[in-house]
Amino acid sequence: METVTLTVDGKQVTVPASASVLEACKAAGIKIPSLCYHPELRAEGACRVCVVEIEGVRALPASCVYPVAEGMKVKTNTQRVRKARKTVVELLLANHPDDCLSCQRNLNCELQTIASDLGIREKRFPGEKKKHPLDANNPSLVRDQEKCILCGRCVRACTERQGVNIYSFANRGFDTTVVPAFNQGLDQVPCTYCGQCSSVCPTAAIVEKDDTDLVFAAINDPTKHVIVQTAPSVRVALGEALGMKPGEAVTGQMVAALRRLGFDRVFDTDFSADLTIMEEGAELIHRIQTGGVLPQITSCSPGWVNFIELLYPDLLPHLSTAKSPQQMFGAVVKTYYAEKAGIDPKDIVSVSVMPCTAKKAEAIRPEMRDSGYQDVDYVLTTRELGRMIREAGIEFAQLPAEEFDAPMGISTGAGVIFGSTGGVMEAALRTVAEVLTGKELGCIEFQAVRGLQTMREATVQVGDLPVKVAIVNTLKEARNMMERVRKGEADYHFIEIMACPGGCISGGGQPVPVNPDIRKARQAAIYECDRDAVLRKSHDNPAIKELYDTWLGKPMGEKAHHLLHTHYHPQTRG
Amino acid sequence: MSETQKCCCGGKNPLEQLDQALVKYKGDKGTLIPALQEAQNIYGYLSKEVLERIACTLEIPISQIYGVVTFYSQFHLNPRGRNIIRVCAGTACHVRGGKAILKAIEDKLGVPAGATTSDLRFTIETVACIGACGLAPVMMINDDTHGRLTPEHVVEILERYK
């Protein structure tokens, strides 16, 4: 690789010739403040906060879009640079609402942090404020354009990463906005509610819809039996929302905190992830043996399900009819668990904690009422759970680890790896291989399906059958795959598709910020949870066996079909 | 017609003229603005249906097209009047009573600057200067220039445009 050597604040640094000055500064250990820059999106140079001085260059260039050159001399900490950065941020603050103390992103806002870091102590420019109505007509996300600083990260995330193209800059000058086409609400456009826009937004211009008050109210209602399920990826990210470092699995503390918050039972979505494998695996075997529609595609990720329903409805027969783990859990908790515990299902409030904003929309789908009630009543994102724990004054880091409640807190390592891209595939392979061959697997770690690349493929020998699989994450990659499926060029048996980069570990409801290092740390923690698990194959889960033996019958049987499977249908909006 | 049938807008085709116009822009880069101009020439403004058809045909996200249309003042998302009034708000016209001219027009037509009358007879716009400062205060209706205006005079001029 071609490299260049340059000087940053008197320090020599050698970087790839294609690097930007900002990246070179980072390599030299110098932090450059920035707002529109995001390490995983194309640099745009829109906010001008990252300006630096470069010898021989007259103006102050934006370092995120300025290419390095041999012998370049960069100064990042001159009076001129500091003053320019400060002015840029002061101008942004001029039309920003003054409601930091009551803002959802208070203490976790990049604009606030930069204003503080740059030492802004007065409002020099009392500017005109923008006036826009809230976009809150969907179950997942709230857009507040008055807090938008026009950095364009959401535009790039939705376009470059997801290929869904919901947002664009519109109008001009002071009237410039970032909006969906025709300034419509997200419920009127083909938004999948994946929430990646909220994950990259530096301020509170796009946030998850906050349902914490509803959950606190349910907990406070003595007539209600409030249970909670936690998705696999929440345990490897929640710590970040509570001041811990990325990559710590906080399963035990999370369970303890949920009990202290007042949930009557603390259960685990990993349980129903195991259940999903039983059903989805049986469905795959059935499709392979009976000449059904292949490739079968996973249906766990509701952002992905929205995507295919909105944009590729002709390919819906490929989608597994198995419900997602969240919804399987919801259907089972208000039937099986209610019966077992002797509680009237109308008194059960079923709460889930998810890494995901689209899960909020999934829970209120009209078909997700197979228990006779809304199967999942409230969906909290990891970020919301973090806020509830803070609000309750729980010293999270000091909590002793506790165990999930039985039976729906019993799970295997196969359940927990659902949290990472490739996990559903690996969990399915562990079970399908043993069910099809009747022999115990030697090695259960399918390294070939692991990783973070947005598209991976592998062929796994199962008995006599070479099973061709593909793993896809991000909706942009899903679109590529759908085009191949449509053309008949995707000769796989099974495809796992997750809407978010890396899968649920960096879902749209996870703590921010997310960057490649944080994503890697969360993924490593997921696989560590799997390694530490006593049981690592879904079909070995004793609670799942008991559920089938005593109540459900067989996978894909009549009762399972009624409660655990669903039909997906084309969606139209607007 | 196979392309338009595949198109998400589908159905019978009131946009046939547009479809014919768009053929030459398909598959090329940098054709959005000429395509929008031509579409606006056909229909007088750019309706949601027209923009959606352009998005499908040129394979450009509708959000980006909306961004372009709202950025340039030459494009219009709403129907425009048969007659476009451009009242000059430049410096010379301003000092010679341009504001009163605009107010007289707004009062007479019952709609503010930027709007179109409900009978689609007039659209009122303001412009920064039309380069006829010697005739201030001045306005244009379609391609006609009217100078040395008074509020009374203006109302008479409007009568000439049906």
Short mmCIF file of C-alpha atoms in Angstrom, two decimals, chain B:
data_model
loop_
_atom_site.label_atom_id
_atom_site.label_comp_id
_atom_site.label_asym_id
_atom_site.label_seq_id
_atom_site.Cartn_x
_atom_site.Cartn_y
_atom_site.Cartn_z
CA MET B 1 -45.11 -0.16 -22.65
CA SER B 2 -43.49 -2.98 -20.70
CA GLU B 3 -41.35 -0.52 -18.74
CA THR B 4 -44.28 1.55 -17.58
CA GLN B 5 -46.26 -1.51 -16.63
CA LYS B 6 -43.37 -2.64 -14.49
CA CYS B 7 -43.31 0.81 -12.95
CA CYS B 8 -44.69 1.14 -9.43
CA CYS B 9 -47.13 3.84 -10.58
CA GLY B 10 -48.72 1.27 -12.94
CA GLY B 11 -52.24 1.30 -14.25
CA LYS B 12 -53.68 3.26 -17.16
CA ASN B 13 -51.46 5.92 -18.46
CA PRO B 14 -52.41 9.58 -18.20
CA LEU B 15 -48.69 10.26 -18.27
CA GLU B 16 -48.12 8.99 -21.79
CA GLN B 17 -46.63 12.24 -23.02
CA LEU B 18 -44.18 12.18 -20.12
CA ASP B 19 -43.23 8.57 -20.80
CA GLN B 20 -42.43 9.46 -24.40
CA ALA B 21 -40.35 12.42 -23.27
CA LEU B 22 -38.44 10.37 -20.72
CA VAL B 23 -37.28 7.73 -23.21
CA LYS B 24 -34.31 9.79 -24.28
CA TYR B 25 -33.14 10.38 -20.69
CA LYS B 26 -33.16 6.76 -19.59
CA GLY B 27 -29.90 5.20 -18.57
CA ASP B 28 -27.85 8.40 -18.78
CA LYS B 29 -26.34 10.23 -15.85
CA GLY B 30 -27.00 13.91 -15.24
CA THR B 31 -30.35 13.95 -16.98
CA LEU B 32 -32.59 14.68 -14.02
CA ILE B 33 -32.80 18.45 -14.39
CA PRO B 34 -33.54 18.46 -18.15
CA ALA B 35 -36.13 15.73 -17.53
CA LEU B 36 -37.77 17.81 -14.79
CA GLN B 37 -37.77 20.89 -17.02
CA GLU B 38 -39.40 19.01 -19.85
CA ALA B 39 -41.99 17.46 -17.54
CA GLN B 40 -42.81 20.89 -16.15
CA ASN B 41 -43.19 22.25 -19.68
CA ILE B 42 -45.75 19.53 -20.38
CA TYR B 43 -47.82 19.78 -17.21
CA GLY B 44 -47.10 23.30 -15.98
CA TYR B 45 -45.91 21.99 -12.63
CA LEU B 46 -44.45 18.84 -11.12
CA SER B 47 -47.09 16.73 -9.43
CA LYS B 48 -46.31 13.85 -7.10
CA GLU B 49 -47.42 11.39 -9.79
CA VAL B 50 -45.13 12.97 -12.37
CA LEU B 51 -42.16 12.93 -10.00
CA GLU B 52 -42.84 9.33 -9.03
CA ARG B 53 -42.90 8.35 -12.68
CA ILE B 54 -39.61 10.15 -13.29
CA ALA B 55 -38.14 8.37 -10.24
CA CYS B 56 -39.20 4.97 -11.58
CA THR B 57 -38.07 5.60 -15.12
CA LEU B 58 -34.71 7.21 -14.37
CA GLU B 59 -34.13 4.97 -11.32
CA ILE B 60 -33.40 7.89 -9.04
CA PRO B 61 -34.75 7.82 -5.46
CA ILE B 62 -37.84 9.99 -5.11
CA SER B 63 -36.35 11.64 -2.01
CA GLN B 64 -33.40 12.91 -4.04
CA ILE B 65 -35.68 14.19 -6.79
CA TYR B 66 -37.71 16.03 -4.17
CA GLY B 67 -34.46 17.56 -2.92
CA VAL B 68 -33.56 18.84 -6.38
CA VAL B 69 -37.06 20.16 -7.10
CA THR B 70 -37.22 22.10 -3.84
CA PHE B 71 -33.70 23.46 -4.25
CA TYR B 72 -34.24 25.20 -7.59
CA SER B 73 -36.77 28.01 -7.70
CA GLN B 74 -37.55 27.16 -11.34
CA PHE B 75 -39.45 24.03 -10.29
CA HIS B 76 -42.97 24.07 -8.92
CA LEU B 77 -44.75 21.39 -6.93
CA ASN B 78 -48.17 23.01 -7.17
CA PRO B 79 -50.31 24.04 -10.16
CA ARG B 80 -49.47 27.51 -11.44
CA GLY B 81 -51.69 30.20 -12.84
CA ARG B 82 -52.19 30.75 -16.56
CA ASN B 83 -50.62 34.17 -16.01
CA ILE B 84 -47.50 34.64 -13.90
CA ILE B 85 -47.15 38.04 -12.26
CA ARG B 86 -43.62 38.94 -11.20
CA VAL B 87 -43.56 42.03 -9.01
CA CYS B 88 -40.15 43.58 -8.66
CA ALA B 89 -38.94 43.96 -5.08
CA GLY B 90 -35.52 45.29 -6.04
CA THR B 91 -34.02 48.42 -4.52
CA ALA B 92 -35.20 50.92 -7.13
CA CYS B 93 -38.75 49.56 -7.18
CA HIS B 94 -38.78 49.40 -3.41
CA VAL B 95 -37.97 53.10 -3.00
CA ARG B 96 -40.56 54.02 -5.62
CA GLY B 97 -43.40 52.19 -3.90
CA GLY B 98 -43.08 48.58 -5.08
CA LYS B 99 -44.60 47.38 -1.82
CA ALA B 100 -47.86 49.23 -2.50
CA ILE B 101 -48.00 47.67 -5.97
CA LEU B 102 -47.66 44.19 -4.53
CA LYS B 103 -50.28 44.93 -1.89
CA ALA B 104 -52.72 46.19 -4.51
CA ILE B 105 -52.30 42.97 -6.49
CA GLU B 106 -52.61 40.77 -3.41
CA ASP B 107 -55.75 42.64 -2.32
CA LYS B 108 -57.29 42.48 -5.75
CA LEU B 109 -56.62 38.74 -6.23
CA GLY B 110 -57.11 37.72 -2.61
CA VAL B 111 -53.96 35.60 -2.38
CA PRO B 112 -50.47 36.43 -1.04
CA ALA B 113 -47.24 36.54 -3.00
CA GLY B 114 -46.10 33.01 -3.87
CA ALA B 115 -49.68 31.76 -4.20
CA THR B 116 -52.00 30.98 -7.07
CA THR B 117 -55.65 32.06 -7.34
CA SER B 118 -58.14 29.24 -6.99
CA ASP B 119 -59.36 29.76 -10.59
CA LEU B 120 -55.73 29.25 -11.71
CA ARG B 121 -55.85 32.61 -13.49
CA PHE B 122 -52.88 34.21 -11.72
CA THR B 123 -49.78 33.26 -9.75
CA ILE B 124 -48.10 36.12 -7.87
CA GLU B 125 -44.33 36.07 -7.38
CA THR B 126 -41.79 38.61 -6.28
CA VAL B 127 -38.40 38.95 -7.93
CA ALA B 128 -35.31 40.78 -6.77
CA CYS B 129 -34.78 42.84 -9.95
CA ILE B 130 -35.83 42.52 -13.53
CA GLY B 131 -33.32 45.01 -14.87
CA ALA B 132 -35.79 47.74 -15.72
CA CYS B 133 -35.05 50.08 -12.83
CA GLY B 134 -35.67 53.13 -15.02
CA LEU B 135 -39.33 52.13 -15.16
CA ALA B 136 -39.67 51.52 -11.40
CA PRO B 137 -41.91 50.37 -9.88
CA VAL B 138 -42.21 47.60 -12.34
CA MET B 139 -43.75 44.16 -12.82
CA MET B 140 -43.92 41.52 -15.50
CA ILE B 141 -46.96 39.51 -16.46
CA ASN B 142 -45.86 36.55 -18.52
CA ASP B 143 -43.46 38.14 -21.03
CA ASP B 144 -44.92 41.67 -20.86
CA THR B 145 -43.19 44.36 -18.84
CA HIS B 146 -45.32 47.02 -17.14
CA GLY B 147 -43.57 50.10 -15.69
CA ARG B 148 -44.21 53.33 -13.78
CA LEU B 149 -47.02 51.57 -12.00
CA THR B 150 -49.51 52.98 -9.55
CA PRO B 151 -51.80 50.82 -7.40
CA GLU B 152 -54.84 51.99 -9.43
CA HIS B 153 -53.15 51.37 -12.76
CA VAL B 154 -52.13 47.86 -11.74
CA VAL B 155 -55.70 46.73 -11.17
CA GLU B 156 -56.63 47.84 -14.68
CA ILE B 157 -53.69 45.96 -16.18
CA LEU B 158 -54.77 42.74 -14.45
CA GLU B 159 -58.12 42.91 -16.28
CA ARG B 160 -56.34 42.40 -19.60
CA TYR B 161 -55.18 38.90 -18.62
CA LYS B 162 -57.84 36.19 -18.60
#
